[in-house]
Structures are given as C-alpha cells and as structure tokens.
Short mmCIF file of C-alpha atoms in Angstrom, two decimals:
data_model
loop_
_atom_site.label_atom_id
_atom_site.label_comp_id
_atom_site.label_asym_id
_atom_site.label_seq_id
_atom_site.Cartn_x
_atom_site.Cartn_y
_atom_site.Cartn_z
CA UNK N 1 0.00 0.00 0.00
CA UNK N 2 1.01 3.61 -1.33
CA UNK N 3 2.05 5.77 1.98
CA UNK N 4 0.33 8.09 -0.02
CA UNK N 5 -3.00 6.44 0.43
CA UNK N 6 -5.12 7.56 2.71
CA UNK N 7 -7.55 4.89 4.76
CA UNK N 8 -11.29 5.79 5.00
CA UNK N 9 -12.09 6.64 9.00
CA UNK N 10 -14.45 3.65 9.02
CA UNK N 11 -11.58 1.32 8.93
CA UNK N 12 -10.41 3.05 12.22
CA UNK N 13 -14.35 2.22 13.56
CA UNK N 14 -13.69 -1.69 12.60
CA UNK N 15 -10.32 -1.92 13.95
CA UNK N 16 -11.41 -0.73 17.66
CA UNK N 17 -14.95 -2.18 16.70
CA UNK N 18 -12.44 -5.59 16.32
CA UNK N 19 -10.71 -5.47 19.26
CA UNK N 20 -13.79 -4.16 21.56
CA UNK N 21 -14.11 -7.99 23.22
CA UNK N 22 -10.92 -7.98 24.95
CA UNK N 23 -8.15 -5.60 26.50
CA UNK N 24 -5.41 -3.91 25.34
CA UNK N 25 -3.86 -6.00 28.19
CA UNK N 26 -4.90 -9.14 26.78
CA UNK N 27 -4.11 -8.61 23.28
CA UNK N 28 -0.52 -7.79 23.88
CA UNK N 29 0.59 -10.86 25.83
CA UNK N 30 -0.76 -12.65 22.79
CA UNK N 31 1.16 -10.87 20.60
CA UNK N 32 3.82 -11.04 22.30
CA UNK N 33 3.23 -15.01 22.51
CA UNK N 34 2.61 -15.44 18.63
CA UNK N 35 6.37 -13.14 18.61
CA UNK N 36 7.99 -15.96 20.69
CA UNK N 37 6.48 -18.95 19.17
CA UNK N 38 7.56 -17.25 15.14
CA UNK N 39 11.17 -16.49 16.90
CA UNK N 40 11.46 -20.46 17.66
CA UNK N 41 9.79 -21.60 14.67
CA UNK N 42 11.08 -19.67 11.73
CA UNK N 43 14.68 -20.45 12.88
CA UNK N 44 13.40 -23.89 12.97
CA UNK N 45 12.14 -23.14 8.96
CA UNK N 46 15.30 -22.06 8.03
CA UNK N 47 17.55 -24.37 9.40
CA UNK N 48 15.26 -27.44 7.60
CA UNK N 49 15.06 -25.43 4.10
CA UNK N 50 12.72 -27.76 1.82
CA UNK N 51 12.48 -30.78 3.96
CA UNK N 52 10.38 -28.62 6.41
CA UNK N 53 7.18 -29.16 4.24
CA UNK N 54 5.40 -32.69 4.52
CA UNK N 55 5.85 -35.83 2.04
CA UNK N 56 4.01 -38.69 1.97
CA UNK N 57 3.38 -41.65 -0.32
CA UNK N 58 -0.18 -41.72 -1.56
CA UNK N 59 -0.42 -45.14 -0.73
CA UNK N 60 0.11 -44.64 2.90
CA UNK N 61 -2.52 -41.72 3.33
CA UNK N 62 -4.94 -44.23 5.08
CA UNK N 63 -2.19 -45.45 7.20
CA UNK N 64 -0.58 -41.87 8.25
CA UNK N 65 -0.97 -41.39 12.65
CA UNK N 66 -2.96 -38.82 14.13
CA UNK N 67 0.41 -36.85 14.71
CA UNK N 68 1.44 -37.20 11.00
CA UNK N 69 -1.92 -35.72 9.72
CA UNK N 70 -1.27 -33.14 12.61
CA UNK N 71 1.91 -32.02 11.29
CA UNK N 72 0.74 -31.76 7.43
CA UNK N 73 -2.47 -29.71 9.28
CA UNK N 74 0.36 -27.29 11.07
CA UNK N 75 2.17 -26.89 8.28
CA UNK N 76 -0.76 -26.18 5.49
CA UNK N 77 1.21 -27.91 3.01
CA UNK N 78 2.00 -30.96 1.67
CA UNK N 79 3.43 -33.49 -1.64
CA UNK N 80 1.48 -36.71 -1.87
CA UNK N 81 3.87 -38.93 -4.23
CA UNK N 82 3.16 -41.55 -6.33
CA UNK N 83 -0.73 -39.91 -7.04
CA UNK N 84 -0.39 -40.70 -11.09
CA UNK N 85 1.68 -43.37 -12.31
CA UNK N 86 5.10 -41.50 -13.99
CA UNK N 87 4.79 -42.32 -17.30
CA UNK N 88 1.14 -41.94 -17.28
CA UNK N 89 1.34 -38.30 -16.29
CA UNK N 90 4.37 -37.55 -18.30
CA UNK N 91 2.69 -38.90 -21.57
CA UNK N 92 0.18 -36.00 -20.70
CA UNK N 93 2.89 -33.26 -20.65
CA UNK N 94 3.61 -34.60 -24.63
CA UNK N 95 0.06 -34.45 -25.42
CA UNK N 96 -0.42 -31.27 -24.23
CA UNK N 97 2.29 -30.15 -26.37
CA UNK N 98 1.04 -31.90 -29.07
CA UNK N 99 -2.52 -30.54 -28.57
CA UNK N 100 -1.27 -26.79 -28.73
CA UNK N 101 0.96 -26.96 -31.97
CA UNK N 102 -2.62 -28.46 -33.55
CA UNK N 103 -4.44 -25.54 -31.77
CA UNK N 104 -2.37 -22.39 -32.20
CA UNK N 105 -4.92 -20.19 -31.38
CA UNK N 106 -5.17 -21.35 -27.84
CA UNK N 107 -4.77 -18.67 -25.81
CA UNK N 108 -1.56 -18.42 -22.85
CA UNK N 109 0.40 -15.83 -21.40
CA UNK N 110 2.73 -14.46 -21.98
CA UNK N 111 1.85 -13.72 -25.51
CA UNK N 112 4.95 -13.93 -26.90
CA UNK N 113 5.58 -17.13 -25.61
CA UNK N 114 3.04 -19.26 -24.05
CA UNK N 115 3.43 -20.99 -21.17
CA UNK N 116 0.24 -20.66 -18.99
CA UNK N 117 -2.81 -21.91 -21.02
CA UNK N 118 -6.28 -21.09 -20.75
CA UNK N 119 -7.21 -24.35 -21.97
CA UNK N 120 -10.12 -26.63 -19.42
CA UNK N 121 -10.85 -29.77 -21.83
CA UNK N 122 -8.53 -30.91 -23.19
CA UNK N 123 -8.02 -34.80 -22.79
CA UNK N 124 -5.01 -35.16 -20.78
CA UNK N 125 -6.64 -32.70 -18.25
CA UNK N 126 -10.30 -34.66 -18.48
CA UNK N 127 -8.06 -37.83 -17.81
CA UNK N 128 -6.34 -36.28 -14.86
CA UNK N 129 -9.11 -34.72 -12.58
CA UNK N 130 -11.30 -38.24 -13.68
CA UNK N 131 -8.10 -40.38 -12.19
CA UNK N 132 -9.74 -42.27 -9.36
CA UNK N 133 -6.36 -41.63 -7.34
CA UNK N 134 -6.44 -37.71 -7.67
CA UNK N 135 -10.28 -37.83 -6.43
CA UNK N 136 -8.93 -40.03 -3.50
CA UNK N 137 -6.63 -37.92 -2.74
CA UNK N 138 -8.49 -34.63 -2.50
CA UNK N 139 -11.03 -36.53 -0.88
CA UNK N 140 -8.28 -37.29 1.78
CA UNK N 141 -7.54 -33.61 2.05
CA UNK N 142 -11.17 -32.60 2.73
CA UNK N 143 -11.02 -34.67 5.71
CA UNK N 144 -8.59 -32.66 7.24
CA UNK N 145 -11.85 -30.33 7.89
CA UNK N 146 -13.97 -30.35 10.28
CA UNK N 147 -17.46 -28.90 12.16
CA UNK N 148 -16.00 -27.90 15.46
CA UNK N 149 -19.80 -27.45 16.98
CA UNK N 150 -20.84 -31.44 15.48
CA UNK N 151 -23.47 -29.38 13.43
CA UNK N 152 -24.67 -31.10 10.12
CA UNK N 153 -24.35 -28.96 7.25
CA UNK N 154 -26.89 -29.63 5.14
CA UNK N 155 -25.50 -30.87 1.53
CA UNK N 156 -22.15 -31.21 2.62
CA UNK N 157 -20.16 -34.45 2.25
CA UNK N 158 -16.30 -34.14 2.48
CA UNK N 159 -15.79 -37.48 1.45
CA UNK N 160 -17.34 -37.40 -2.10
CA UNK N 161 -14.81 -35.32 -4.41
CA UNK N 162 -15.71 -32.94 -7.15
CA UNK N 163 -13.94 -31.59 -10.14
CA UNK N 164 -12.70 -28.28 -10.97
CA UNK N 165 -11.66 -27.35 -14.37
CA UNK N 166 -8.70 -25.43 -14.48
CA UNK N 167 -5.80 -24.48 -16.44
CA UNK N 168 -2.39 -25.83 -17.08
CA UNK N 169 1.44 -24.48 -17.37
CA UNK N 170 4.54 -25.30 -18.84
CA UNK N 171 7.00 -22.69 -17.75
CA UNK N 172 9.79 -22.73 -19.80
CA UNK N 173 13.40 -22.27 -18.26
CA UNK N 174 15.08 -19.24 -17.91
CA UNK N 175 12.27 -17.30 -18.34
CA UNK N 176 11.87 -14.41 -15.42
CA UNK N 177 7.91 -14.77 -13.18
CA UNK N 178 8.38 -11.56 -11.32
CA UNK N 179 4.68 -11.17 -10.75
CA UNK N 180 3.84 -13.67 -7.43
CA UNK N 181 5.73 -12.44 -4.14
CA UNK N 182 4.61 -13.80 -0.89
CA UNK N 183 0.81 -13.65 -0.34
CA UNK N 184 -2.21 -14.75 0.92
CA UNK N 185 -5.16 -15.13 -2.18
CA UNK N 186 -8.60 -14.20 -1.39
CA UNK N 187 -10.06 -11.74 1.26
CA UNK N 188 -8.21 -8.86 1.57
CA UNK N 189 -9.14 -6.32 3.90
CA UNK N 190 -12.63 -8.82 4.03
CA UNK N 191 -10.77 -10.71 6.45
CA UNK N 192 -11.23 -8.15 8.98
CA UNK N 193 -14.41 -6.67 7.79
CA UNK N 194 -17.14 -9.32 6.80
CA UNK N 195 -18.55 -10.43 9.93
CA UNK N 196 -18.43 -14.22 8.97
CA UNK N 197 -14.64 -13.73 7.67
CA UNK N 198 -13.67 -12.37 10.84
CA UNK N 199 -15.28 -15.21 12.89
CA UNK N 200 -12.27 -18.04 11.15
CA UNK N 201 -9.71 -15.59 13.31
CA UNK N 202 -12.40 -14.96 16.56
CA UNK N 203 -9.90 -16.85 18.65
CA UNK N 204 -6.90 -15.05 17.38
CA UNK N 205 -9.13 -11.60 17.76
CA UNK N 206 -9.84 -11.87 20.90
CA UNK N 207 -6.39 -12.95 22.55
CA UNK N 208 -6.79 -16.70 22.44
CA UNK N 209 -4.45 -17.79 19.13
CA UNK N 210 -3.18 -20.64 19.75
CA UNK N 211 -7.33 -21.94 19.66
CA UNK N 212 -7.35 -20.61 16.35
CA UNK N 213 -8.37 -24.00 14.25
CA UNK N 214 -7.53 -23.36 10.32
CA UNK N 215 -9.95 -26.75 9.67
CA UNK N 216 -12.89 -25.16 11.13
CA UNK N 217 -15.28 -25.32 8.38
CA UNK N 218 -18.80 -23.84 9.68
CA UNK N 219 -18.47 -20.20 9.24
CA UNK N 220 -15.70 -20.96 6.01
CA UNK N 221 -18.58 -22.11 3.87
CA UNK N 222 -20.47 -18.46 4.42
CA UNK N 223 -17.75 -15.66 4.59
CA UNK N 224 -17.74 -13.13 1.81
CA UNK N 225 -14.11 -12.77 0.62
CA UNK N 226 -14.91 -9.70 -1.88
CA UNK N 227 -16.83 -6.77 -0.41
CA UNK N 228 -16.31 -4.68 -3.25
CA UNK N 229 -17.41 -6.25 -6.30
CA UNK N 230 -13.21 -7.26 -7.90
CA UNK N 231 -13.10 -9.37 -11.11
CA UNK N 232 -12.25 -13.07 -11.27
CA UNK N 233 -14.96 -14.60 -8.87
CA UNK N 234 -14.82 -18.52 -8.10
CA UNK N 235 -18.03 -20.02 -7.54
CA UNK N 236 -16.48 -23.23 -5.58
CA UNK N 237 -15.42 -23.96 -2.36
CA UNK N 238 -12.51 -25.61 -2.42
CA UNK N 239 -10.10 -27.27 0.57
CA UNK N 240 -6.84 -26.59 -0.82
CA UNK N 241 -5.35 -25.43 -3.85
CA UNK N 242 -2.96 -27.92 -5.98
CA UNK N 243 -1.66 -29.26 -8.59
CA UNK N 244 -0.24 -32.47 -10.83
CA UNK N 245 3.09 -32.31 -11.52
CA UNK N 246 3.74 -33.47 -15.47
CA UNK N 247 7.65 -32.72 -14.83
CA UNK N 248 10.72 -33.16 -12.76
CA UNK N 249 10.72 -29.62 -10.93
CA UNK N 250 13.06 -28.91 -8.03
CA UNK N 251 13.46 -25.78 -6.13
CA UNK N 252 15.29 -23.11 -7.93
CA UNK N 253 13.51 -24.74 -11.24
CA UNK N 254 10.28 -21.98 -10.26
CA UNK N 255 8.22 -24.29 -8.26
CA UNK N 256 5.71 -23.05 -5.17
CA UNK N 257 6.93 -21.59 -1.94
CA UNK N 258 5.40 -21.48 1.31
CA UNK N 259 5.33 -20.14 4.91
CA UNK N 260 5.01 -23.35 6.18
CA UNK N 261 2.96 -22.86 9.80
CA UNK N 262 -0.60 -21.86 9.10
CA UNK N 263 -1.91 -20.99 12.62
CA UNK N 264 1.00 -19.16 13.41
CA UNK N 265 1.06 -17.09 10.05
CA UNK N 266 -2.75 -16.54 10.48
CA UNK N 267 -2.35 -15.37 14.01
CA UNK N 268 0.47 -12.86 13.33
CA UNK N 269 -0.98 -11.78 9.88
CA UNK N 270 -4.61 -10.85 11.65
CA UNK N 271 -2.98 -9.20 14.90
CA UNK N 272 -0.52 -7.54 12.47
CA UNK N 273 -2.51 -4.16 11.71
CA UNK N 274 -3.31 -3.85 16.01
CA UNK N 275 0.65 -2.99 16.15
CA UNK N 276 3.43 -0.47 15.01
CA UNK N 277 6.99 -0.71 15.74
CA UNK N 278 8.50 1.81 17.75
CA UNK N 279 12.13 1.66 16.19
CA UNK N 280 12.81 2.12 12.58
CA UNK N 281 11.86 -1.04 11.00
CA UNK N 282 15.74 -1.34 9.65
CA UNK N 283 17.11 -1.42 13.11
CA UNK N 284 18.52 -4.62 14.36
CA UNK N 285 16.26 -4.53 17.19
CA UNK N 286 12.92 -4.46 14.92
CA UNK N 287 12.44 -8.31 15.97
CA UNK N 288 12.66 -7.33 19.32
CA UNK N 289 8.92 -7.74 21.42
CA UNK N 290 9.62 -4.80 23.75
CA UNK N 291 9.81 -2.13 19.94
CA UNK N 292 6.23 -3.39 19.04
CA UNK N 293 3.57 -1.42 20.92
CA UNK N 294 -0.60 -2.06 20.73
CA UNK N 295 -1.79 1.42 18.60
CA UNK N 296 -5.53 1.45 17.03
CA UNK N 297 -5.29 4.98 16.57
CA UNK N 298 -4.63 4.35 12.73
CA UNK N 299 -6.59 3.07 10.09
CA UNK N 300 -4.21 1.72 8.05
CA UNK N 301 -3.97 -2.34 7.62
CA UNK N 302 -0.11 -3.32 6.81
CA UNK N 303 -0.08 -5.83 3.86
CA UNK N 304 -3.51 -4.84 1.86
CA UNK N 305 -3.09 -3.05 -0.87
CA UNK N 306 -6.00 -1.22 -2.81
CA UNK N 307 -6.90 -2.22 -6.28
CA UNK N 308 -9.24 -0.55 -8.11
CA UNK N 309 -12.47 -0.78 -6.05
CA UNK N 310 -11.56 -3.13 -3.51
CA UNK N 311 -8.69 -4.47 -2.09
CA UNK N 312 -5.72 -7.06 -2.01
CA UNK N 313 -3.84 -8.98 -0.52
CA UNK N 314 -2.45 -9.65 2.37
CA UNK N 315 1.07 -9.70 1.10
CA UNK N 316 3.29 -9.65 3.87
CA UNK N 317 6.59 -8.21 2.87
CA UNK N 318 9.91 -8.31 5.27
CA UNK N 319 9.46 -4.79 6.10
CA UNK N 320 5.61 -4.48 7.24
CA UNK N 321 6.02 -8.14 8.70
CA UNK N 322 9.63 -8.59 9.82
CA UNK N 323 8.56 -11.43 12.21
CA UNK N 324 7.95 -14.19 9.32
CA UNK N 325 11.59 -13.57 8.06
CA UNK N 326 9.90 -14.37 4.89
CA UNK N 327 13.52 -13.67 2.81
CA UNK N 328 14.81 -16.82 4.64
CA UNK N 329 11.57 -19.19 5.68
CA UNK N 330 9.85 -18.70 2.17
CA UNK N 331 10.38 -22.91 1.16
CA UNK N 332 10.56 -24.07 -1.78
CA UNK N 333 8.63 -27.60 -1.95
CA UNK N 334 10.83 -30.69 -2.04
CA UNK N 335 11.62 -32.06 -5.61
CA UNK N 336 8.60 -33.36 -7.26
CA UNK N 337 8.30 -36.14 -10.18
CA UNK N 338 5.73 -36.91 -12.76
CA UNK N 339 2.89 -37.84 -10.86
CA UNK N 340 3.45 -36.10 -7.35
CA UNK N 341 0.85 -33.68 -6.69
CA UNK N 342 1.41 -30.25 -4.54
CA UNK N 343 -1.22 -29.07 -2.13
CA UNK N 344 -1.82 -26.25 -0.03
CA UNK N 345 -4.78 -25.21 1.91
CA UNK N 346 -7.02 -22.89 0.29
CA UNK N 347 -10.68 -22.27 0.68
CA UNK N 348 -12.22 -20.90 -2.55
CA UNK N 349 -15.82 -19.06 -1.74
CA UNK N 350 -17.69 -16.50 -4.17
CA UNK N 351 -15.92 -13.72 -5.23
CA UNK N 352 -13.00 -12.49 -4.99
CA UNK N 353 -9.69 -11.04 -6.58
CA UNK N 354 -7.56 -13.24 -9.28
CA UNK N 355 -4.81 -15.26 -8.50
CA UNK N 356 -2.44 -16.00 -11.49
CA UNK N 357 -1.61 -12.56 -13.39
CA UNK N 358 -5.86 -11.93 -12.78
CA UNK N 359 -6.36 -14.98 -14.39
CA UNK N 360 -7.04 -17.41 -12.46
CA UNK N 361 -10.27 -17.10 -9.95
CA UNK N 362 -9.94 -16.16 -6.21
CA UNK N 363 -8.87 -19.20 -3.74
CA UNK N 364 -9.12 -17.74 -0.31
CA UNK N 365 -5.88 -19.26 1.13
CA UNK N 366 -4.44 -18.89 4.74
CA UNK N 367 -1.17 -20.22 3.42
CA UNK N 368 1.72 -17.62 2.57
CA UNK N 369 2.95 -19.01 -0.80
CA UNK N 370 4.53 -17.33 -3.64
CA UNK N 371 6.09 -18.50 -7.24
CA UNK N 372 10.34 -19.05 -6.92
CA UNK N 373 11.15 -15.86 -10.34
CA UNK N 374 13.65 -17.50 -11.17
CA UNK N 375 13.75 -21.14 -13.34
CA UNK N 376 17.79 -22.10 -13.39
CA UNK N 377 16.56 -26.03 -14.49
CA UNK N 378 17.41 -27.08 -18.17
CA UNK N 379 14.22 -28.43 -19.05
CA UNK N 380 10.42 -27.39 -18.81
CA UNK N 381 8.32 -27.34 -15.36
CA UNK N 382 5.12 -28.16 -15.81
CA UNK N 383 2.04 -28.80 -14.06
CA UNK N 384 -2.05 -28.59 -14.43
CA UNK N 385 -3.73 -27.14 -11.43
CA UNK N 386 -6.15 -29.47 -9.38
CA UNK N 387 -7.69 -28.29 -6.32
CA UNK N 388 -9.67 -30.24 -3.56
CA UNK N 389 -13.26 -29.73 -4.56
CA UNK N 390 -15.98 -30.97 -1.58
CA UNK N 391 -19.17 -31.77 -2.15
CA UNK N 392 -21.53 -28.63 -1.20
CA UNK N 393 -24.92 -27.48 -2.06
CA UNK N 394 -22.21 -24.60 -4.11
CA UNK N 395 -20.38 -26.78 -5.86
CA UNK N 396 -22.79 -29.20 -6.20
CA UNK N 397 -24.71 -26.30 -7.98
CA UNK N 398 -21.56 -25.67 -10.07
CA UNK N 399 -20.63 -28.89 -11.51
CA UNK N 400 -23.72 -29.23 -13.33
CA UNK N 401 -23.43 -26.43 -14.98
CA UNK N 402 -19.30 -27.27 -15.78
CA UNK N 403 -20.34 -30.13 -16.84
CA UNK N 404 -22.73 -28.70 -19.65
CA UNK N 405 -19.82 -26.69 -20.79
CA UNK N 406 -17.78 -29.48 -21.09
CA UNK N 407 -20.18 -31.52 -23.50
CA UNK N 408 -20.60 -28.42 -25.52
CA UNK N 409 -17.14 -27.71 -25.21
CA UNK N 410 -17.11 -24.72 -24.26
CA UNK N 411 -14.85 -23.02 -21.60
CA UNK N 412 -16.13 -23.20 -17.75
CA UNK N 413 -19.06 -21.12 -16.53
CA UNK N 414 -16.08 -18.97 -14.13
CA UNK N 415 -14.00 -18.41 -17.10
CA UNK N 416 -13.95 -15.72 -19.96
CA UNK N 417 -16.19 -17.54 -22.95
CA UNK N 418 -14.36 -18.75 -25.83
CA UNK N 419 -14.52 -16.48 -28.79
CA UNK N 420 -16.64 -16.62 -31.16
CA UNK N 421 -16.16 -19.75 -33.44
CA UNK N 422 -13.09 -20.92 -31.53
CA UNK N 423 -12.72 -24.25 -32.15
CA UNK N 424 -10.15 -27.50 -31.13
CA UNK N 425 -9.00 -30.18 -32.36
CA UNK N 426 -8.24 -32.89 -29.62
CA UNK N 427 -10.63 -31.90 -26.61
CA UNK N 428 -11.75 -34.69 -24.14
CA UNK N 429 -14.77 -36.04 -24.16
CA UNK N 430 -17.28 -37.96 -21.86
CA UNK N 431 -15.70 -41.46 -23.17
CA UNK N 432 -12.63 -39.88 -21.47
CA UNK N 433 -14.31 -40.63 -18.12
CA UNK N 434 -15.02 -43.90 -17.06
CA UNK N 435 -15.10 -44.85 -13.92
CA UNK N 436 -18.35 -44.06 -11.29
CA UNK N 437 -16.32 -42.01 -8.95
CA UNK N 438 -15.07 -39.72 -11.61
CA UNK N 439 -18.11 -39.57 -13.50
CA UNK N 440 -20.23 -38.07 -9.89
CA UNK N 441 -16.92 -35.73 -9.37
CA UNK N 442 -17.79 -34.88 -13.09
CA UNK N 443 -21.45 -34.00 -12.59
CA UNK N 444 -22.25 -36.67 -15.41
CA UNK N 445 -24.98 -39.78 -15.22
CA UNK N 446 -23.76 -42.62 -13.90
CA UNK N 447 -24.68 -46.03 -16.10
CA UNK N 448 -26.62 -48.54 -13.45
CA UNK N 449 -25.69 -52.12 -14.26
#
C-alpha cells in the first residue's frame, strides 16, 4: 500500500470495533506469545530449508498417525507422491504439447511465448481430474476439515470429491515470473471486515491464538471474501489449492513456496494491523517484542493493498512483517516427479480477486505461498492445477453447470467464454471418463448395471 493512500475513517471504527471484546492488556501478551512462538519456529524453517514441508506416499494416506496428519495440518502444506503413475502423467505433458501446436490459437500468457494456457478440456486434463487416485486424494484432504460445533451442514459431504476445471502451465526455463511475491489469495481487507470472515480468526481476535483451528469449516462455507465487487470470482469452495506435476521440478527450477505454519502465520498476519513498531523497522532490534507497541489509533492495515475498487492482498513483505523472516523461511517444496501432486490449503468461496496474473479465480488461502522468479533447471516445469473440490450445495450447484460446458465444449461457466467460433481439435470427451467415482466428481450420469 502507497504511503500516499489515505484509509477511510471507518476502517479506524472496525479496527477498535475488532478489538472491543478484549483488553489492550490481553491482546498484547498474545502478541507477544505469537512473537515468541515465530522467533522459535522460523529459525526452525530455516535451518530445515525444503524438507520442512510434509511428504508422503499416496499409498500410505490411510495409514498416516494422528500426529502425521497433525503435522501436514500445522504446516498447510504438503506433496502426496506416487498420485499418477510417472509415465502416465508424463505422456500427458507430450500431449499437451502436441494438442497446442494443432491448436495455435489457444490462448496463454505471456503472448509472446506461451506458457500458462487457458485451456479446461482438453483430454489429458479430463483424464487427470477423472483419475480415481487424484479424487482419492483430495477426498483425503477434505477430511482434514472439520465442524467444530458437530453441526450437520446440510449438503455437505467431504468425502465425495468434485472436479474443478482449471488451467495448465509449462514454464519454460530461464524465463523471469516476477509477478507472485509472498501472499495470501482471497479476502483482503474482508478478512477483517465481513462479519463471517472475521469469525475463522475470533480466537486469534480476541487474545486466544493458539485456539485458532484453520480446519474449522462452519463459518468458512459463508464468509464473503470480496466486499467490493473485484473481477475473477470462483463459484467453488474448495479445501486446498494444488496441482499435478507433469515434470521433474526442483526448487530453484520456479516451483511453489510457502510459509510453512498456518496458525501461526494466520495469528500474526490478523494481529498484524493492532501494532506499530517503535524503532525504525531497519534497526537490528525491529524483531525485538519490547519495539512493538498495541496502537488502534490508525486506520491503516499493513499488507492490503488497494486495487481498483476493492482491495488485495495480504502480502506480507519483510518490512511491514519482519517477524515471518519471509527472505529466509519462504520454502521451496521438495523435488517433485511426474505424478506427485502439490497441495496447499485454500478455501475458494464467491468472489474475490484473481490469482495468477488476474487470471485465475480467487482461492481464499491462509497459506503464505509465492512463485520461486527465477527457473535455473534445463528443461520445462510443468504442471495442471487441481484443487480439492468438496461436495456442497455450491459446488454441487456448479458442476452441473461445468459439466454442460464441457459436452458443448465450451470453456467453464467462471471463465472468460471462448470467442466466437473458436474451435479444437483434440478436446476430451465424456468417453474420457469412465469410472463411477469420476463420473459423480464430473457432474455426469452414472450407467446402473
């Protein structure tokens, strides 16, 4: 945010409005706790480097302890290997090249040379969200949530998977992606200001953080992440963000990075805008709890940034939010091979701001992540993006209509429409998807025997 901005007064109203629960008191021996605990844990970050973030096999995700899943739950992120059979999901890295030099009209970015498509049917990505593993697997994730209260939610069953259609890259090497520092997609300032938002941080509002669940799913399903109308609204729910690796990609070859500790990120990220330093914030001593003192007599929120007629963000930078030490605790995830798959939680809800250079639709995500710029690899990274999709009266609602699009071939109903006679050769089709489980994920009749 431009110093030179100047915060409507009402955001002054909500941030003593937001603290009006508890005491000044109160809220500082928090902070300072959530200052203690980062202090321990991003040295802990550092020292591990890629290693800190989760792997498992995805044949042992039924057989993982209650303090395994715990960890992966911490840490918000996670590489299931072994999802797709190698050669299997590197055959669908050569047909997608093979599908766009038949379709050169298929639009990507950057223009000049493609490398993010926005391509949805194609067949290796029809084959790929229909694989009865990948289903399993985000059907794994979405039991990471929970209803803290034991409430039924009425159309809501976490173990039947859905599909969302999404796009696909093959980022070639070299090639500078200066565009995704550290952030957190979906809700901006709506975080703070929707009442339902707010109530996923209540805990970490009023002094209690380390109750603050990230899983809690009850008020998740109902919190309005854009207040302001911004372009690029998702109309699913979705668990956590991911994606299908169709490459070898290690880090330094411009794979994902993370913050990887979502309850502490979340509590220091929502407390953030209660506190200004009281020493320049390039002194030494800026890390220091005693230089951080509780002030709401500014409107300001550190991190959100306005766009056009809403806002962004958060993005956390090492100056507003020294405490993460994001220029040494950003990780890069571990190596991945063809067939691995890359997840990290994410809750998409209506509306909201774009996530991939405004293309892709809002994912409201409590993890910190951000894209490594540089690619120093010799060969192409490349991945299709796959996302844990729930089954909710929402995306129930959704599917059908995605899956009329996809039998007319047309582009996704949250996607720009395809112009007018755009046509491909090679697009999947239902005999792409065969088995039940895909088919219900796919919104398409099932065949009774």
């Amino acid at each position: 945010m431009s110093d030179s901005y100047e915060w409507p007064s009402r955001f002054l109203d909500l941030k003593r409005e937001l603290v009006s629960a508890t005491t000044q008191e109160c809220l500082t021996a928090s902070w300072n706790d959530i200052l203690s605990e980062l202090a321990k844990r991003t040295a802990e970050i550092a020292q591990a480097g890629t290693n800190f973030v989760p792997q498992v096999k995805f044949t042992d995700l039924e057989k993982l302890t209650p303090e395994e899943i715990d960890v992966i739950k911490r840490k918000g992120s996670v590489v299931i290997r072994g999802v797709v059979d190698t050669n299997i999901a590197s055959g669908w890295k050569t047909e997608l090249e093979e599908f766009i030099k038949a379709n050169p009209h298929a639009e990507g970015i950057p223009e000049n040379d493609k490398q993010f498509f926005h391509l949805y049917w194609t067949r290796p990505q029809v084959q790929a969200r229909a694989h009865p593993n990948v289903l399993k697997a985000s059907a794994w994730l979405s039991s990471l949530y929970h209803v803290k209260s034991g409430k039924k939610l009425d159309g809501v069953d976490l173990s039947v998977p859905l599909t969302y259609a999404d796009r696909f890259r093959i980022r070639h090497p070299g090639v500078d992606w200066s565009n995704f520092p550290p952030h957190v997609d979906g809700g901006a300032i709506e975080r703070w200001e929707d009442d339902t938002f707010r109530r996923c941080f209540e805990d970490i509002l009023t002094g209690d953080w380390r109750q603050h669940d990230p899983y809690e799913l009850e008020h998740r399903l109902d919190a309005r992440s854009s207040l302001y109308g911004r372009p690029g609204q998702a109309s699913v729910f979705r668990t956590f963000q991911g994606w299908l690796a169709m490459s070898e990609t290690a880090p330094t070859e411009g794979t994902l990075r993370v913050f990887p500790d979502l309850r502490l990120s979340n509590a220091y990220t929502i407390l953030r805008p209660f506190f200004r330093p009281t020493v320049r914030t390039d002194s030494p001593d800026i890390l220091d709890p005693k230089n951080w003192k509780f002030d709401i007599s500014t409107a300001d929120f550190p991190g959100i940034i306005r766009v056009g007629p809403g806002y962004s963000g958060p993005q956390p930078t090492p100056q507003l939010h020294p405490h993460l030490r994001l220029e040494e605790t950003m990780t890069s995830v571990p190596k991945v091979n063809p067939g691995d798959m890359v997840f990290w939680h994410c809750v998409s809800i209506p509306s909201g701001i774009s996530y991939v250079l405004e293309h892709i639709p809002n994912v409201f995500q409590d993890v910190v992540h951000s894209v490594e710029q540089e690619h120093t690899g010799s060969t192409d990274s490349a991945v299709m993006y796959i996302g844990a999709v729930p089954k909710t009266p929402l995306n129930s609602a959704y599917v059908v209509k995605q899956a009329q699009t996809f039998l007319a071939g047309q582009n996704p109903p949250d996607f720009a429409k395809l112009k007018q006679g755009a046509t491909f050769v090679g697009l999947g089709g239902d005999v792409d998807v065969k088995e039940p489980i895909s088919r219900v994920a796919m919104g398409l009749s099932v065949q009774v025997a």
